[in-house]
PDB file of C-alpha atoms in Angstrom:
ATOM      1  CA  GLN A   1      47.408  52.552  37.546  1.00  0.00           C
ATOM      2  CA  VAL A   2      50.239  53.398  39.929  1.00  0.00           C
ATOM      3  CA  GLN A   3      52.027  56.724  39.753  1.00  0.00           C
ATOM      4  CA  LEU A   4      55.209  57.693  41.560  1.00  0.00           C
ATOM      5  CA  VAL A   5      56.116  61.300  42.193  1.00  0.00           C
ATOM      6  CA  GLU A   6      59.564  62.177  43.477  1.00  0.00           C
ATOM      7  CA  SER A   7      60.784  65.332  45.141  1.00  0.00           C
ATOM      8  CA  GLY A   8      63.772  66.625  47.052  1.00  0.00           C
ATOM      9  CA  GLY A   9      66.595  66.597  44.549  1.00  0.00           C
ATOM     10  CA  GLY A  10      68.872  69.566  44.031  1.00  0.00           C
ATOM     11  CA  LEU A  11      72.374  70.961  44.191  1.00  0.00           C
ATOM     12  CA  VAL A  12      74.483  70.558  47.304  1.00  0.00           C
ATOM     13  CA  GLN A  13      78.135  70.853  48.209  1.00  0.00           C
ATOM     14  CA  ALA A  14      80.178  67.796  49.086  1.00  0.00           C
ATOM     15  CA  GLY A  15      79.564  66.819  52.687  1.00  0.00           C
ATOM     16  CA  GLY A  16      76.033  68.154  52.614  1.00  0.00           C
ATOM     17  CA  SER A  17      72.694  66.390  52.881  1.00  0.00           C
ATOM     18  CA  LEU A  18      69.546  65.934  50.856  1.00  0.00           C
ATOM     19  CA  ARG A  19      66.306  64.091  51.520  1.00  0.00           C
ATOM     20  CA  LEU A  20      64.402  62.513  48.656  1.00  0.00           C
ATOM     21  CA  SER A  21      60.731  61.615  48.872  1.00  0.00           C
ATOM     22  CA  CYS A  22      58.564  59.477  46.623  1.00  0.00           C
ATOM     23  CA  ALA A  23      54.823  59.151  46.967  1.00  0.00           C
ATOM     24  CA  ALA A  24      52.889  56.390  45.241  1.00  0.00           C
ATOM     25  CA  SER A  25      49.286  57.023  44.244  1.00  0.00           C
ATOM     26  CA  GLY A  26      46.571  55.464  42.146  1.00  0.00           C
ATOM     27  CA  SER A  27      44.699  52.212  42.365  1.00  0.00           C
ATOM     28  CA  ILE A  28      47.065  50.427  44.714  1.00  0.00           C
ATOM     29  CA  PHE A  29      46.198  47.140  46.357  1.00  0.00           C
ATOM     30  CA  SER A  30      49.604  46.540  47.884  1.00  0.00           C
ATOM     31  CA  ILE A  31      53.229  47.578  47.593  1.00  0.00           C
ATOM     32  CA  SER A  32      55.833  44.957  48.302  1.00  0.00           C
ATOM     33  CA  ALA A  33      59.102  46.815  47.975  1.00  0.00           C
ATOM     34  CA  MET A  34      60.104  50.376  47.257  1.00  0.00           C
ATOM     35  CA  GLY A  35      63.506  51.699  46.455  1.00  0.00           C
ATOM     36  CA  TRP A  36      65.819  54.156  44.799  1.00  0.00           C
ATOM     37  CA  TYR A  37      67.972  53.599  41.759  1.00  0.00           C
ATOM     38  CA  ARG A  38      70.519  55.869  40.142  1.00  0.00           C
ATOM     39  CA  GLN A  39      71.297  56.834  36.553  1.00  0.00           C
ATOM     40  CA  THR A  40      69.902  55.447  33.359  1.00  0.00           C
ATOM     41  CA  GLN A  41      71.490  52.094  34.121  1.00  0.00           C
ATOM     42  CA  ARG A  42      69.222  51.921  37.125  1.00  0.00           C
ATOM     43  CA  GLU A  43      71.990  51.107  39.559  1.00  0.00           C
ATOM     44  CA  LEU A  44      70.495  50.066  42.894  1.00  0.00           C
ATOM     45  CA  VAL A  45      70.985  52.612  45.667  1.00  0.00           C
ATOM     46  CA  ALA A  46      68.677  51.284  48.384  1.00  0.00           C
ATOM     47  CA  THR A  47      65.510  49.254  48.794  1.00  0.00           C
ATOM     48  CA  ILE A  48      63.083  48.572  51.603  1.00  0.00           C
ATOM     49  CA  ASN A  49      60.354  45.968  51.779  1.00  0.00           C
ATOM     50  CA  SER A  50      56.987  46.165  53.489  1.00  0.00           C
ATOM     51  CA  GLY A  51      58.456  44.635  56.637  1.00  0.00           C
ATOM     52  CA  GLY A  52      61.165  47.256  56.873  1.00  0.00           C
ATOM     53  CA  SER A  53      64.131  45.182  55.730  1.00  0.00           C
ATOM     54  CA  THR A  54      66.630  47.302  53.857  1.00  0.00           C
ATOM     55  CA  ASN A  55      69.342  46.769  51.299  1.00  0.00           C
ATOM     56  CA  TYR A  56      72.018  49.283  50.271  1.00  0.00           C
ATOM     57  CA  ALA A  57      74.664  49.621  47.625  1.00  0.00           C
ATOM     58  CA  ASP A  58      78.112  49.312  49.210  1.00  0.00           C
ATOM     59  CA  SER A  59      78.978  52.823  48.056  1.00  0.00           C
ATOM     60  CA  VAL A  60      76.245  54.423  50.184  1.00  0.00           C
ATOM     61  CA  LYS A  61      76.274  52.270  53.319  1.00  0.00           C
ATOM     62  CA  GLY A  62      76.670  54.381  56.425  1.00  0.00           C
ATOM     63  CA  ARG A  63      75.743  57.569  54.576  1.00  0.00           C
ATOM     64  CA  PHE A  64      72.247  56.966  53.165  1.00  0.00           C
ATOM     65  CA  THR A  65      69.168  55.804  55.029  1.00  0.00           C
ATOM     66  CA  ILE A  66      66.008  54.555  53.369  1.00  0.00           C
ATOM     67  CA  SER A  67      62.714  54.620  55.231  1.00  0.00           C
ATOM     68  CA  ARG A  68      59.086  54.114  54.403  1.00  0.00           C
ATOM     69  CA  ASP A  69      55.646  55.225  55.532  1.00  0.00           C
ATOM     70  CA  ASN A  70      53.416  52.306  54.567  1.00  0.00           C
ATOM     71  CA  ALA A  71      50.221  54.153  55.475  1.00  0.00           C
ATOM     72  CA  LYS A  72      51.070  56.915  52.995  1.00  0.00           C
ATOM     73  CA  ASN A  73      52.770  54.707  50.380  1.00  0.00           C
ATOM     74  CA  THR A  74      55.790  56.935  50.610  1.00  0.00           C
ATOM     75  CA  VAL A  75      59.494  56.158  50.632  1.00  0.00           C
ATOM     76  CA  PHE A  76      62.298  58.458  51.714  1.00  0.00           C
ATOM     77  CA  LEU A  77      66.025  58.527  51.143  1.00  0.00           C
ATOM     78  CA  GLN A  78      68.089  60.546  53.592  1.00  0.00           C
ATOM     79  CA  MET A  79      71.464  61.220  52.013  1.00  0.00           C
ATOM     80  CA  ASN A  80      74.227  62.487  54.278  1.00  0.00           C
ATOM     81  CA  ASN A  81      77.893  63.206  53.663  1.00  0.00           C
ATOM     82  CA  LEU A  82      77.225  63.452  49.948  1.00  0.00           C
ATOM     83  CA  LYS A  83      80.099  63.005  47.513  1.00  0.00           C
ATOM     84  CA  PRO A  84      80.500  64.218  43.921  1.00  0.00           C
ATOM     85  CA  GLU A  85      80.219  60.621  42.741  1.00  0.00           C
ATOM     86  CA  ASP A  86      76.673  60.521  44.143  1.00  0.00           C
ATOM     87  CA  THR A  87      75.668  62.900  41.363  1.00  0.00           C
ATOM     88  CA  GLY A  88      73.012  61.534  39.044  1.00  0.00           C
ATOM     89  CA  ILE A  89      69.341  61.102  38.381  1.00  0.00           C
ATOM     90  CA  TYR A  90      67.621  59.176  41.146  1.00  0.00           C
ATOM     91  CA  TYR A  91      64.599  57.099  40.241  1.00  0.00           C
ATOM     92  CA  CYS A  92      61.982  55.858  42.652  1.00  0.00           C
ATOM     93  CA  ASN A  93      60.719  52.318  42.181  1.00  0.00           C
ATOM     94  CA  ALA A  94      57.730  50.457  43.571  1.00  0.00           C
ATOM     95  CA  TYR A  95      56.996  46.760  43.183  1.00  0.00           C
ATOM     96  CA  ALA A  96      53.241  46.926  43.511  1.00  0.00           C
ATOM     97  CA  THR A  97      49.938  45.220  42.798  1.00  0.00           C
ATOM     98  CA  PRO A  98      47.115  47.397  41.482  1.00  0.00           C
ATOM     99  CA  TYR A  99      43.496  46.673  42.372  1.00  0.00           C
ATOM    100  CA  GLY A 100      41.980  44.191  39.998  1.00  0.00           C
ATOM    101  CA  ASP A 101      45.329  42.611  39.285  1.00  0.00           C
ATOM    102  CA  TYR A 102      46.941  39.560  40.845  1.00  0.00           C
ATOM    103  CA  SER A 103      50.516  40.261  39.895  1.00  0.00           C
ATOM    104  CA  HIS A 104      53.227  42.593  41.066  1.00  0.00           C
ATOM    105  CA  HIS A 105      54.614  45.070  38.571  1.00  0.00           C
ATOM    106  CA  ASN A 106      57.554  47.446  38.573  1.00  0.00           C
ATOM    107  CA  TYR A 107      56.671  51.123  38.503  1.00  0.00           C
ATOM    108  CA  TRP A 108      59.099  54.005  38.105  1.00  0.00           C
ATOM    109  CA  GLY A 109      59.061  57.689  38.872  1.00  0.00           C
ATOM    110  CA  GLN A 110      60.231  60.338  36.457  1.00  0.00           C
ATOM    111  CA  GLY A 111      63.546  60.832  38.228  1.00  0.00           C
ATOM    112  CA  THR A 112      64.987  63.658  40.267  1.00  0.00           C
ATOM    113  CA  GLN A 113      68.402  65.210  39.715  1.00  0.00           C
ATOM    114  CA  VAL A 114      70.964  65.198  42.504  1.00  0.00           C
ATOM    115  CA  THR A 115      74.129  67.209  41.919  1.00  0.00           C
ATOM    116  CA  VAL A 116      76.988  67.267  44.396  1.00  0.00           C
ATOM    117  CA  SER A 117      79.689  69.847  43.798  1.00  0.00           C
ATOM    118  CA  SER A 118      83.227  69.413  45.036  1.00  0.00           C
TER     119      SER A 118
END
């Protein structure tokens, strides 16, 4: 019902930057929050709600910026001053309501690899 497709991962040296994108598609009535999580444990990296309020993990504050294009159901993660410990698989998440449904559900992308070399 709702599909998330991520892009923008890759290999970068420490101190470099990457920009992740995630586009939601399908039968979407509304999306409440979107965000990025890291690793299989799904550690929170950053989230943003439909009003633009953001939340960040302490480890990325001041370096990462999450933004959202509500009209295109797309969320971005600008990652600056990357560190080797930022390495991992980044998963996009959307808390969304499909058409014909009256509940929000969590949807996940397939993940995109970010590797930061020292």
